[in-house]
């Protein structure tokens, strides 16, 4: 079922699929070297071949197989003191705890910011402090600390400011803090240059002089490491004597949530965070998180999918179109009635966000189609005065997926000044291009990294900006578009998609960014059923040659080529590629297939 190597891409073709419904080639994920590793892992450890293949394809070498299957915080967590400025940060906050100092926490308005704020606040509450949390309004205040907010926190009695998931480049804001006599400690993870703001301590594993090797952590992961160090310092000072020891492990549900939703690689310490955090989440210790899971109808054992696609978007909805502080309030709430009310409010905001997104996406798609008909630009730029600035990033992401090229969505105000977000495809460094556009005077401001960027632009310069992007990135976009692959871990049949297989695959999880879910190819399965359900989803049932069937779903696929092929081919055989999950609907666990792509067996390359 694995075909010969094809020189036009990397990896052997699977089932001969060189061009699927979605214009993808299906290729074996395992390289030749990884295939040898898989064989060795299976032979040495006695693991089933499919599990060994999944592990090897994700970089696990035979010598690390046993430790990989049991990710341990004890083994993977470094001494917090290895991070630059960690000891100074710990000392300053420990002093504040002993003195009963008023501490203000300044977080970002996304899930990483909300969870970072919540874990820090919960720990400080345990010490007897009553910290105040400030989450800035995305539209009014923008990202990161700002002078007016710092002045308000100082006037409210704060003597120490701790910023989480922000602050590494807040030079002007921290000048204000210095003039006010407000000490600042920064806990962050964003990329920074050599010059840093003057503060009491700036902990960031991505600062250029930090050699801890923890740059893959989300801010909440950095914050948890800080709490480990703080807890150790307070114990050494005797502060914990006579007190019930804090249960740091109980905070790992929030650490897992922030880690998954910030899309950092689920490798090393991050993988241990999420593995332990999902187990904690299953115990429903956090009332706010449990209430949100209930309104989001999360069933069964929590998985990264639930965090990234059900819980995270609801918390983010507060920051996008509502009250940015709702997420942190929910995650620090210990009152059942209040927690339920906040969760329901976030759920409604998420519904409102989805409605707004649908209207914006329809308009953006119309603009993109016109642009593609004219010249097929390397980078799509769309914009409108009617778009909500909190949702443009989602629109850019949808356009990028649909048109397989970098895309921007921009919200313009009445004066023609636009705030936009861009998303890129693999191999095209969008952040670099945006920074160059700033240097050339095409943008008011802008920045980002390879896969995502933000900008502020005048409408009068949009055409010049588009021309610049097309000239700057056309070659990279063409190369990126030439290789459209789905990486397949193994061929499988509906008969082999069992709960026992899922138990095996779970051992190599949890899956997410940098540790992708296994993808399986189902050869020539009959589409016994297919129809549209919900908001454009396609549900189906596919059957193996022996008649064994598996239920399947493909999200938002009604208008996608693979969704159309499923709906047109009821009763016919199709090759199907997708990921497996466990559906606990009505209490009985069953394996379900999430379809990513399909191909006609009669039209593939043999």
Coordinates of C-alpha atoms in Angstrom, one line a residue:
X1 CA 0.0 0.0 0.0
X2 CA 3.1 2.2 0.2
X3 CA 4.1 3.3 -3.2
X4 CA 7.5 4.1 -4.7
X5 CA 9.3 7.2 -3.9
X6 CA 8.3 10.3 -5.9
X7 CA 11.1 12.8 -6.7
X8 CA 8.6 15.7 -6.7
X9 CA 8.3 15.5 -2.9
X10 CA 9.7 13.8 0.2
X11 CA 8.5 10.4 1.3
X12 CA 6.9 7.5 -0.6
X13 CA 3.4 7.9 -1.9
X14 CA 0.7 6.2 0.1
X15 CA -1.9 4.2 -1.9
X16 CA -0.5 5.9 -5.0
X17 CA -2.3 9.2 -4.1
X18 CA -0.3 11.9 -5.9
X19 CA -3.3 14.3 -6.1
X20 CA -6.3 14.0 -3.8
X21 CA -9.6 15.8 -3.7
X22 CA -7.9 18.6 -1.9
X23 CA -4.9 18.5 -4.3
X24 CA -2.6 16.8 -1.8
X25 CA -0.1 14.0 -2.2
X26 CA -0.3 11.4 0.5
X27 CA 3.2 10.5 1.6
X28 CA 4.6 8.2 4.2
X29 CA 5.6 10.2 7.3
X30 CA 8.5 7.8 8.2
X31 CA 11.8 8.5 6.6
X32 CA 14.1 5.5 5.9
X33 CA 16.1 6.2 9.0
X34 CA 13.0 6.5 11.1
X35 CA 11.6 3.2 9.7
X36 CA 14.8 1.6 11.0
X37 CA 14.3 3.2 14.4
X38 CA 10.7 2.0 14.4
X39 CA 11.8 -1.6 13.8
X40 CA 14.4 -1.3 16.6
X41 CA 11.9 0.2 19.0
X42 CA 9.5 -2.6 18.3
X43 CA 12.1 -5.4 18.7
X44 CA 13.8 -4.0 21.8
X45 CA 10.7 -2.9 23.7
X46 CA 8.2 -5.5 22.4
X47 CA 5.9 -2.7 21.3
X48 CA 3.4 -3.2 18.5
X49 CA 4.6 -2.0 15.1
X50 CA 2.0 0.7 14.7
X51 CA 3.0 2.3 18.0
X52 CA 6.7 2.1 17.2
X53 CA 6.1 3.7 13.8
X54 CA 4.2 6.6 15.4
X55 CA 6.9 7.2 17.9
X56 CA 9.8 7.0 15.5
X57 CA 8.0 9.4 13.1
X58 CA 7.9 11.9 15.9
X59 CA 11.7 11.8 16.5
X60 CA 11.8 9.2 19.2
X61 CA 15.1 7.2 19.0
X62 CA 15.3 3.6 20.4
X63 CA 17.4 4.7 23.4
X64 CA 14.6 7.2 24.5
X65 CA 11.6 4.9 23.9
X66 CA 10.9 3.9 27.5
X67 CA 11.2 7.4 28.9
X68 CA 9.1 8.8 26.1
X69 CA 6.2 6.6 27.0
X70 CA 6.2 7.8 30.6
X71 CA 6.8 11.6 30.5
X72 CA 7.7 12.7 34.0
X73 CA 7.8 16.2 35.4
X74 CA 10.5 15.0 37.9
X75 CA 12.7 13.9 34.9
X76 CA 11.9 16.7 32.5
X77 CA 11.6 19.7 34.7
X78 CA 14.8 21.7 35.0
X79 CA 15.9 23.5 38.1
X80 CA 14.1 26.9 37.8
X81 CA 17.4 28.7 38.6
X82 CA 18.7 27.6 35.2
X83 CA 16.6 30.4 33.7
X84 CA 18.3 33.8 33.6
X85 CA 17.0 36.2 36.3
X86 CA 14.8 33.5 37.8
X87 CA 16.5 33.7 41.2
X88 CA 16.1 37.5 41.3
X89 CA 12.4 37.2 40.4
X90 CA 11.8 34.6 43.1
X91 CA 13.6 36.6 45.7
X92 CA 11.6 39.8 44.9
X93 CA 8.2 38.0 45.0
X94 CA 9.2 36.0 48.1
X95 CA 10.0 39.3 49.9
X96 CA 6.6 40.6 48.9
X97 CA 4.9 37.5 50.2
X98 CA 6.6 37.7 53.6
X99 CA 5.8 41.5 53.9
X100 CA 2.2 41.1 52.7
X101 CA 2.9 43.5 49.8
X102 CA 0.1 44.3 47.4
X103 CA 0.9 42.6 44.1
X104 CA -0.7 43.4 40.7
X105 CA -0.7 40.8 37.9
X106 CA -0.8 42.1 34.3
X107 CA -1.6 39.4 31.8
X108 CA -2.3 39.1 28.1
X109 CA -5.8 38.7 26.7
X110 CA -5.4 35.3 25.2
X111 CA -5.6 31.8 26.9
X112 CA -1.9 31.7 27.7
X113 CA -2.3 35.1 29.5
X114 CA -5.4 34.1 31.3
X115 CA -4.0 30.8 32.6
X116 CA -0.7 32.4 33.5
X117 CA -2.5 35.0 35.5
X118 CA -4.7 32.4 37.2
X119 CA -2.0 30.0 38.3
X120 CA 0.0 32.9 39.8
X121 CA -3.0 34.4 41.5
X122 CA -4.1 31.1 42.9
X123 CA -0.7 30.5 44.4
X124 CA -0.4 34.0 45.9
X125 CA -3.9 33.7 47.4
X126 CA -2.7 30.5 49.1
X127 CA 0.1 32.6 50.7
X128 CA -2.5 35.0 52.1
X129 CA -2.1 37.7 49.5
X130 CA -5.0 39.1 47.5
X131 CA -3.5 40.0 44.1
X132 CA -5.3 42.1 41.6
X133 CA -5.4 40.9 37.9
X134 CA -5.5 43.3 35.0
X135 CA -6.1 42.0 31.5
X136 CA -5.9 44.8 28.9
X137 CA -8.7 45.5 26.5
X138 CA -7.6 44.3 23.1
X139 CA -9.0 47.3 21.2
X140 CA -8.6 50.2 23.7
X141 CA -5.3 49.3 25.4
X142 CA -3.8 46.9 22.9
X143 CA -1.1 44.3 23.7
X144 CA 1.1 44.5 26.8
X145 CA 1.6 46.9 29.7
X146 CA 0.7 50.5 29.2
X147 CA 1.2 53.7 31.2
X148 CA -2.4 54.5 32.2
X149 CA -3.0 50.9 33.4
X150 CA 0.2 51.0 35.4
X151 CA -0.8 54.3 37.0
X152 CA -4.2 52.9 37.9
X153 CA -2.7 49.8 39.5
X154 CA -0.3 52.0 41.5
X155 CA -3.1 54.2 42.7
X156 CA -4.9 51.1 43.8
X157 CA -2.1 50.2 46.2
X158 CA 0.1 47.9 44.2
X159 CA 3.7 47.9 45.2
X160 CA 4.9 45.1 42.9
X161 CA 3.8 44.4 39.3
X162 CA 4.3 41.0 37.8
X163 CA 3.6 40.7 34.1
X164 CA 2.8 37.3 32.6
X165 CA 2.9 36.5 28.8
X166 CA 3.9 40.1 28.1
X167 CA 6.4 42.8 29.1
X168 CA 9.6 41.8 27.4
X169 CA 9.5 44.8 25.1
X170 CA 7.5 47.2 27.3
X171 CA 10.1 49.9 27.6
X172 CA 7.9 53.0 27.8
X173 CA 5.4 51.4 30.2
X174 CA 8.1 50.3 32.6
X175 CA 9.6 53.8 32.5
X176 CA 6.3 55.0 33.9
X177 CA 6.4 52.2 36.5
X178 CA 9.9 53.3 37.5
X179 CA 8.9 56.9 38.0
X180 CA 6.0 55.8 40.2
X181 CA 8.3 53.6 42.3
X182 CA 6.5 50.4 41.2
X183 CA 8.8 47.4 41.0
X184 CA 8.3 45.1 38.0
X185 CA 9.0 41.4 37.5
X186 CA 8.4 40.0 34.0
X187 CA 7.5 36.3 33.3
X188 CA 7.3 35.9 29.5
X189 CA 8.3 33.7 26.6
X190 CA 8.1 35.9 23.5
X191 CA 11.1 36.4 21.1
X192 CA 13.1 39.5 22.1
X193 CA 16.2 41.4 21.0
X194 CA 19.4 42.1 22.9
X195 CA 18.1 45.2 24.6
X196 CA 15.6 44.7 27.4
X197 CA 13.6 47.1 29.6
X198 CA 14.9 48.0 33.1
X199 CA 13.0 46.0 35.7
X200 CA 13.7 44.0 38.9
X201 CA 13.9 40.8 37.0
X202 CA 12.9 39.6 33.4
X203 CA 12.5 35.9 33.1
X204 CA 12.1 34.7 29.5
X205 CA 13.7 31.6 28.2
X206 CA 13.8 33.2 24.8
X207 CA 16.0 36.2 25.8
X208 CA 19.2 35.9 24.0
X209 CA 21.4 35.3 27.0
X210 CA 19.3 32.5 28.4
X211 CA 20.8 29.1 27.7
X212 CA 18.2 27.0 29.7
X213 CA 16.9 25.3 26.6
X214 CA 13.3 26.0 27.6
X215 CA 12.4 28.4 24.8
X216 CA 9.6 26.1 23.7
X217 CA 7.5 26.8 26.9
X218 CA 4.3 28.8 26.8
X219 CA 4.1 31.7 29.3
X220 CA 2.1 29.5 31.7
X221 CA 4.8 26.9 31.6
X222 CA 7.4 29.6 32.6
X223 CA 5.0 30.8 35.3
X224 CA 4.7 27.3 36.7
X225 CA 8.5 27.0 36.8
X226 CA 8.6 30.3 38.6
X227 CA 6.1 29.0 41.2
X228 CA 8.3 25.9 41.8
X229 CA 11.2 28.2 42.5
X230 CA 9.1 30.5 44.7
X231 CA 7.7 27.6 46.6
X232 CA 11.2 26.3 47.3
X233 CA 12.4 29.7 48.4
X234 CA 9.5 30.2 50.8
X235 CA 10.1 26.7 52.2
X236 CA 13.8 27.6 52.8
X237 CA 12.8 30.8 54.6
X238 CA 10.5 28.8 56.9
X239 CA 7.4 30.5 55.5
X240 CA 5.7 27.2 55.0
X241 CA 6.2 26.0 58.6
X242 CA 2.8 25.3 60.2
X243 CA 1.0 25.8 56.9
X244 CA -0.6 23.2 54.7
X245 CA 1.7 22.8 51.8
X246 CA 0.4 24.1 48.5
X247 CA -0.6 21.6 45.9
X248 CA 1.3 22.8 42.9
X249 CA 0.2 19.8 40.9
X250 CA -3.4 20.9 41.2
X251 CA -2.6 23.9 39.0
X252 CA -1.5 21.7 36.1
X253 CA -4.9 21.7 34.5
X254 CA -4.5 25.4 33.8
X255 CA -0.9 24.9 32.7
X256 CA -2.1 22.2 30.2
X257 CA -4.8 24.5 28.9
X258 CA -2.5 27.4 28.2
X259 CA 0.2 25.2 26.7
X260 CA -2.2 23.6 24.2
X261 CA -3.9 26.8 23.3
X262 CA -0.7 28.7 22.7
X263 CA 0.2 26.1 20.1
X264 CA 3.7 25.5 21.5
X265 CA 5.4 22.2 20.7
X266 CA 4.2 19.3 22.8
X267 CA 7.7 18.0 23.4
X268 CA 9.8 17.6 26.4
X269 CA 8.5 19.4 29.5
X270 CA 5.4 20.7 27.6
X271 CA 4.4 17.1 26.9
X272 CA 4.8 16.2 30.6
X273 CA 2.8 19.4 31.6
X274 CA -0.1 18.4 29.3
X275 CA -0.1 14.7 30.2
X276 CA -0.3 15.4 33.9
X277 CA -2.6 18.4 33.4
X278 CA -5.2 16.4 31.5
X279 CA -5.3 13.9 34.4
X280 CA -5.9 16.8 36.8
X281 CA -8.5 18.3 34.6
X282 CA -10.4 15.0 34.6
X283 CA -10.8 15.4 38.4
X284 CA -12.7 18.6 37.9
X285 CA -10.9 20.5 40.7
X286 CA -11.2 23.9 39.1
X287 CA -14.8 25.1 39.3
X288 CA -14.4 27.6 36.5
X289 CA -12.8 25.2 34.1
X290 CA -15.4 22.5 35.0
X291 CA -18.2 25.0 34.3
X292 CA -16.7 25.9 31.0
X293 CA -16.4 22.2 30.0
X294 CA -20.0 21.7 30.9
X295 CA -21.3 24.6 28.8
X296 CA -19.0 23.5 25.9
X297 CA -20.4 19.9 26.3
X298 CA -17.0 18.3 26.7
X299 CA -17.7 14.6 27.2
X300 CA -15.4 11.8 28.4
X301 CA -11.7 12.2 29.3
X302 CA -10.3 15.6 28.3
X303 CA -7.9 15.6 25.4
X304 CA -5.9 18.3 23.7
X305 CA -8.6 18.6 21.1
X306 CA -11.1 19.7 23.7
X307 CA -8.7 22.3 25.1
X308 CA -7.7 23.7 21.7
X309 CA -11.1 23.7 20.0
X310 CA -13.8 23.8 22.7
X311 CA -12.4 25.5 25.8
X312 CA -9.8 27.8 24.4
X313 CA -12.0 29.6 21.8
X314 CA -14.5 30.4 24.5
X315 CA -11.9 32.0 26.8
X316 CA -10.5 33.8 23.8
X317 CA -14.0 35.1 22.9
X318 CA -13.9 37.4 26.0
X319 CA -10.6 38.9 24.8
X320 CA -11.8 39.2 21.2
X321 CA -15.3 40.8 21.4
X322 CA -16.2 41.1 25.1
X323 CA -14.6 41.6 28.5
X324 CA -11.0 40.6 28.2
X325 CA -10.8 39.8 32.0
X326 CA -13.6 37.2 31.9
X327 CA -11.2 34.3 31.2
X328 CA -8.9 35.0 34.2
X329 CA -11.9 35.6 36.4
X330 CA -13.4 32.3 35.5
X331 CA -10.2 30.4 36.1
X332 CA -9.7 31.9 39.6
X333 CA -13.3 31.6 40.6
X334 CA -14.2 29.4 43.6
X335 CA -18.0 30.1 43.6
X336 CA -20.1 27.6 41.7
X337 CA -22.9 30.1 40.8
X338 CA -20.5 32.8 39.6
X339 CA -18.4 30.3 37.7
X340 CA -21.4 29.0 35.8
X341 CA -22.6 32.5 35.0
X342 CA -19.1 33.5 33.6
X343 CA -18.9 30.3 31.6
X344 CA -22.3 30.9 30.1
X345 CA -21.3 34.4 29.2
X346 CA -18.2 33.2 27.5
X347 CA -20.2 30.6 25.7
X348 CA -22.6 33.3 24.4
X349 CA -19.7 35.5 23.4
X350 CA -18.2 32.6 21.4
X351 CA -21.5 32.1 19.6
X352 CA -21.6 35.8 18.8
X353 CA -18.0 35.6 17.6
X354 CA -18.8 32.7 15.3
X355 CA -21.7 34.7 13.8
X356 CA -19.5 37.7 13.2
X357 CA -16.7 35.5 11.8
X358 CA -19.1 33.9 9.4
X359 CA -20.2 37.3 7.9
X360 CA -16.6 38.6 7.8
X361 CA -15.3 35.4 6.2
X362 CA -18.0 35.6 3.5
X363 CA -16.9 39.2 2.7
X364 CA -13.2 38.3 2.9
X365 CA -13.6 35.3 0.6
X366 CA -15.4 37.5 -2.0
X367 CA -12.4 39.9 -2.0
X368 CA -10.0 37.0 -2.2
X369 CA -11.7 35.5 -5.2
X370 CA -11.6 38.8 -7.0
X371 CA -7.9 39.1 -6.3
X372 CA -7.2 35.5 -7.4
X373 CA -9.0 36.1 -10.7
X374 CA -7.0 39.2 -11.4
X375 CA -3.5 38.0 -10.7
X376 CA -3.2 35.2 -8.1
X377 CA -1.2 37.3 -5.6
X378 CA 1.5 35.7 -3.5
X379 CA -0.1 37.3 -0.4
X380 CA -3.8 37.9 -0.1
X381 CA -4.8 41.2 1.6
X382 CA -8.4 41.8 2.5
X383 CA -10.0 44.5 4.6
X384 CA -13.1 46.4 5.6
X385 CA -14.4 49.2 7.8
X386 CA -17.1 46.9 9.1
X387 CA -14.8 44.2 10.5
X388 CA -14.2 43.7 14.2
X389 CA -10.4 44.0 14.9
X390 CA -10.6 41.1 17.5
X391 CA -11.5 38.6 14.8
X392 CA -9.2 39.5 11.9
X393 CA -6.7 36.9 12.9
X394 CA -9.3 34.1 12.6
X395 CA -10.2 35.4 9.1
X396 CA -6.6 35.5 8.0
X397 CA -6.2 31.9 9.2
X398 CA -9.3 30.7 7.2
X399 CA -8.1 32.5 4.0
X400 CA -4.6 31.0 4.4
X401 CA -6.1 27.5 4.6
X402 CA -8.5 28.0 1.8
X403 CA -6.1 29.6 -0.7
X404 CA -2.8 28.0 0.5
X405 CA -0.9 31.2 0.7
X406 CA -0.2 33.9 3.3
X407 CA -3.2 36.1 4.0
X408 CA -4.0 39.3 5.9
X409 CA -7.3 40.5 7.2
X410 CA -7.5 44.2 8.2
X411 CA -10.0 46.1 10.2
X412 CA -10.1 49.8 9.1
X413 CA -11.4 52.7 11.2
X414 CA -13.2 55.8 9.8
X415 CA -9.9 57.6 9.2
X416 CA -8.5 54.8 7.0
X417 CA -6.2 53.4 9.6
X418 CA -6.2 49.6 9.7
X419 CA -5.2 47.0 12.2
X420 CA -4.6 43.6 10.7
X421 CA -3.4 40.1 11.3
X422 CA -1.6 37.8 8.9
X423 CA -1.1 34.0 8.8
X424 CA 1.5 32.2 6.7
X425 CA 2.1 28.8 5.2
X426 CA 5.1 26.6 6.0
X427 CA 8.3 28.0 4.4
X428 CA 7.2 31.6 4.0
X429 CA 8.5 34.0 6.7
X430 CA 5.8 36.5 7.1
X431 CA 7.2 38.3 10.1
X432 CA 10.4 39.1 8.3
X433 CA 8.5 40.6 5.4
X434 CA 6.4 42.7 7.7
X435 CA 9.4 44.1 9.6
X436 CA 11.0 45.0 6.2
X437 CA 7.8 46.7 5.2
X438 CA 8.0 48.8 8.4
X439 CA 11.5 49.8 7.6
X440 CA 10.4 50.9 4.1
X441 CA 7.7 53.1 5.5
X442 CA 4.8 51.0 4.1
X443 CA 3.5 50.2 7.6
X444 CA 2.9 52.4 10.6
X445 CA 4.1 49.5 12.7
X446 CA 4.2 45.7 12.6
X447 CA 6.0 42.6 13.7
X448 CA 5.6 38.9 14.3
X449 CA 7.2 35.6 13.5
X450 CA 7.4 33.3 10.5
X451 CA 3.8 31.9 10.7
X452 CA 1.9 34.9 12.1
X453 CA 2.2 38.7 12.0
X454 CA 0.4 41.8 13.0
X455 CA 0.4 45.3 11.4
X456 CA -1.0 48.8 11.3
X457 CA -1.4 50.3 7.9
X458 CA -3.0 53.2 6.2
X459 CA -5.6 52.3 3.5
X460 CA -3.9 54.6 1.1
X461 CA -0.8 52.3 1.2
X462 CA -2.5 49.0 0.9
X463 CA -1.9 48.7 -2.8
X464 CA 1.8 49.5 -2.4
X465 CA 2.0 47.0 0.5
X466 CA 0.4 44.3 -1.7
X467 CA 2.9 44.9 -4.5
X468 CA 5.8 44.8 -2.0
X469 CA 4.6 41.4 -0.5
X470 CA 4.1 39.9 -4.0
X471 CA 7.7 40.9 -5.0
X472 CA 9.2 39.9 -1.7
X473 CA 7.5 36.6 -1.1
X474 CA 6.5 35.2 -4.5
X475 CA 9.4 32.8 -4.9
X476 CA 8.9 31.4 -1.4
X477 CA 5.1 31.0 -1.9
X478 CA 5.6 29.2 -5.2
X479 CA 8.0 26.7 -3.6
X480 CA 5.6 26.2 -0.7
X481 CA 2.7 25.6 -3.0
X482 CA 4.6 23.1 -5.0
X483 CA 4.6 20.5 -2.2
X484 CA 1.1 19.9 -0.8
X485 CA 1.4 16.8 1.3
X486 CA -0.5 14.9 3.9
X487 CA 1.9 12.9 6.0
X488 CA 0.4 9.4 6.7
X489 CA 1.6 7.2 9.5
X490 CA 0.1 3.9 8.3
X491 CA -2.6 2.3 6.2
X492 CA -5.5 0.9 8.2
X493 CA -9.0 -0.6 7.7
X494 CA -12.1 0.1 9.6
X495 CA -11.7 -3.4 11.1
X496 CA -8.4 -2.4 12.7
X497 CA -9.7 0.9 14.1
X498 CA -10.4 -0.6 17.5
X499 CA -10.4 0.7 21.1
X500 CA -7.3 -1.4 21.7
X501 CA -5.5 0.6 18.9
X502 CA -6.6 3.8 20.6
X503 CA -5.2 2.7 23.9
X504 CA -1.8 2.1 22.1
X505 CA -1.9 5.4 20.4
X506 CA -2.7 7.2 23.6
X507 CA 0.7 6.0 25.0
X508 CA 2.5 8.1 22.4
X509 CA 0.3 11.2 23.2
X510 CA -0.8 13.7 24.0
X511 CA -0.8 15.1 20.4
X512 CA -0.7 18.7 19.3
X513 CA 1.6 21.3 17.9
X514 CA 5.0 19.8 17.1
X515 CA 3.7 16.3 18.0
X516 CA 1.0 15.8 15.5
X517 CA -1.9 13.3 15.7
X518 CA -1.3 10.1 13.7
X519 CA -2.9 10.1 10.3
X520 CA -4.2 6.9 8.8
X521 CA -5.1 6.0 5.2
X522 CA -8.1 3.8 4.7
X523 CA -7.9 2.1 1.3
X524 CA -10.9 1.7 -1.0
X525 CA -13.6 2.0 1.7
X526 CA -17.2 2.2 0.7
X527 CA -19.0 5.4 1.5
X528 CA -22.2 3.8 2.9
X529 CA -23.6 7.1 4.2
X530 CA -22.8 10.8 3.9
X531 CA -24.8 13.9 4.6
X532 CA -24.4 17.5 6.0
X533 CA -24.9 18.2 9.7
X534 CA -24.6 21.3 11.9
X535 CA -22.8 24.3 10.4
X536 CA -21.4 22.8 7.2
X537 CA -19.9 19.6 8.7
X538 CA -20.1 16.3 6.7
X539 CA -20.7 13.1 8.6
X540 CA -20.3 9.8 7.0
X541 CA -19.9 6.1 7.5
X542 CA -17.2 4.1 5.6
X543 CA -17.0 0.4 5.4
X544 CA -14.0 -2.0 4.9
X545 CA -14.2 -4.8 2.3
X546 CA -15.3 -7.2 5.1
X547 CA -18.3 -4.9 5.9
X548 CA -16.9 -3.5 9.2
X549 CA -17.9 0.2 9.3
X550 CA -16.6 3.2 11.1
X551 CA -18.5 6.5 11.7
X552 CA -16.7 9.6 10.5
X553 CA -17.0 13.4 10.6
X554 CA -15.3 16.1 8.5
X555 CA -15.6 19.6 10.0
X556 CA -16.6 22.5 7.9
X557 CA -16.2 20.3 4.8
X558 CA -19.5 20.9 3.0
X559 CA -18.0 23.3 0.5
X560 CA -14.5 21.8 0.5
X561 CA -13.5 19.4 -2.4
X562 CA -13.2 16.4 -0.2
X563 CA -16.6 17.1 1.4
X564 CA -18.2 17.4 -2.0
X565 CA -16.5 14.1 -3.1
X566 CA -17.9 12.3 -0.1
X567 CA -21.4 13.6 -0.7
X568 CA -21.3 12.7 -4.5
X569 CA -19.9 9.2 -3.9
X570 CA -22.5 7.6 -1.6
X571 CA -22.2 3.8 -2.3
X572 CA -18.8 4.1 -4.0
X573 CA -15.3 3.3 -2.8
X574 CA -12.9 6.1 -1.8
X575 CA -9.5 6.2 -0.3
X576 CA -9.9 8.2 3.0
X577 CA -7.3 9.9 5.2
X578 CA -7.9 11.1 8.7
X579 CA -7.2 10.9 12.4
X580 CA -8.9 8.7 15.0
X581 CA -10.7 9.7 18.2
X582 CA -13.0 8.1 20.8
X583 CA -16.6 9.2 20.7
X584 CA -18.4 8.8 24.0
X585 CA -21.8 9.9 22.9
X586 CA -24.6 8.1 24.7
X587 CA -22.0 6.6 27.2
X588 CA -20.6 3.9 25.0
X589 CA -17.1 4.6 23.7
X590 CA -16.6 4.1 20.0
X591 CA -13.8 4.9 17.6
X592 CA -14.6 7.7 15.2
X593 CA -12.7 8.9 12.2
X594 CA -12.1 12.6 11.5
X595 CA -11.7 12.9 7.8
X596 CA -9.0 15.2 6.4
X597 CA -9.0 14.2 2.8
X598 CA -10.3 11.7 0.2
X599 CA -9.2 10.4 -3.1
X600 CA -10.8 8.4 -6.0
X601 CA -9.1 5.0 -6.3
X602 CA -9.7 5.1 -10.0
X603 CA -7.7 8.3 -10.5
X604 CA -4.7 7.8 -8.3
X605 CA -1.2 7.2 -9.7
X606 CA -0.3 3.5 -9.5

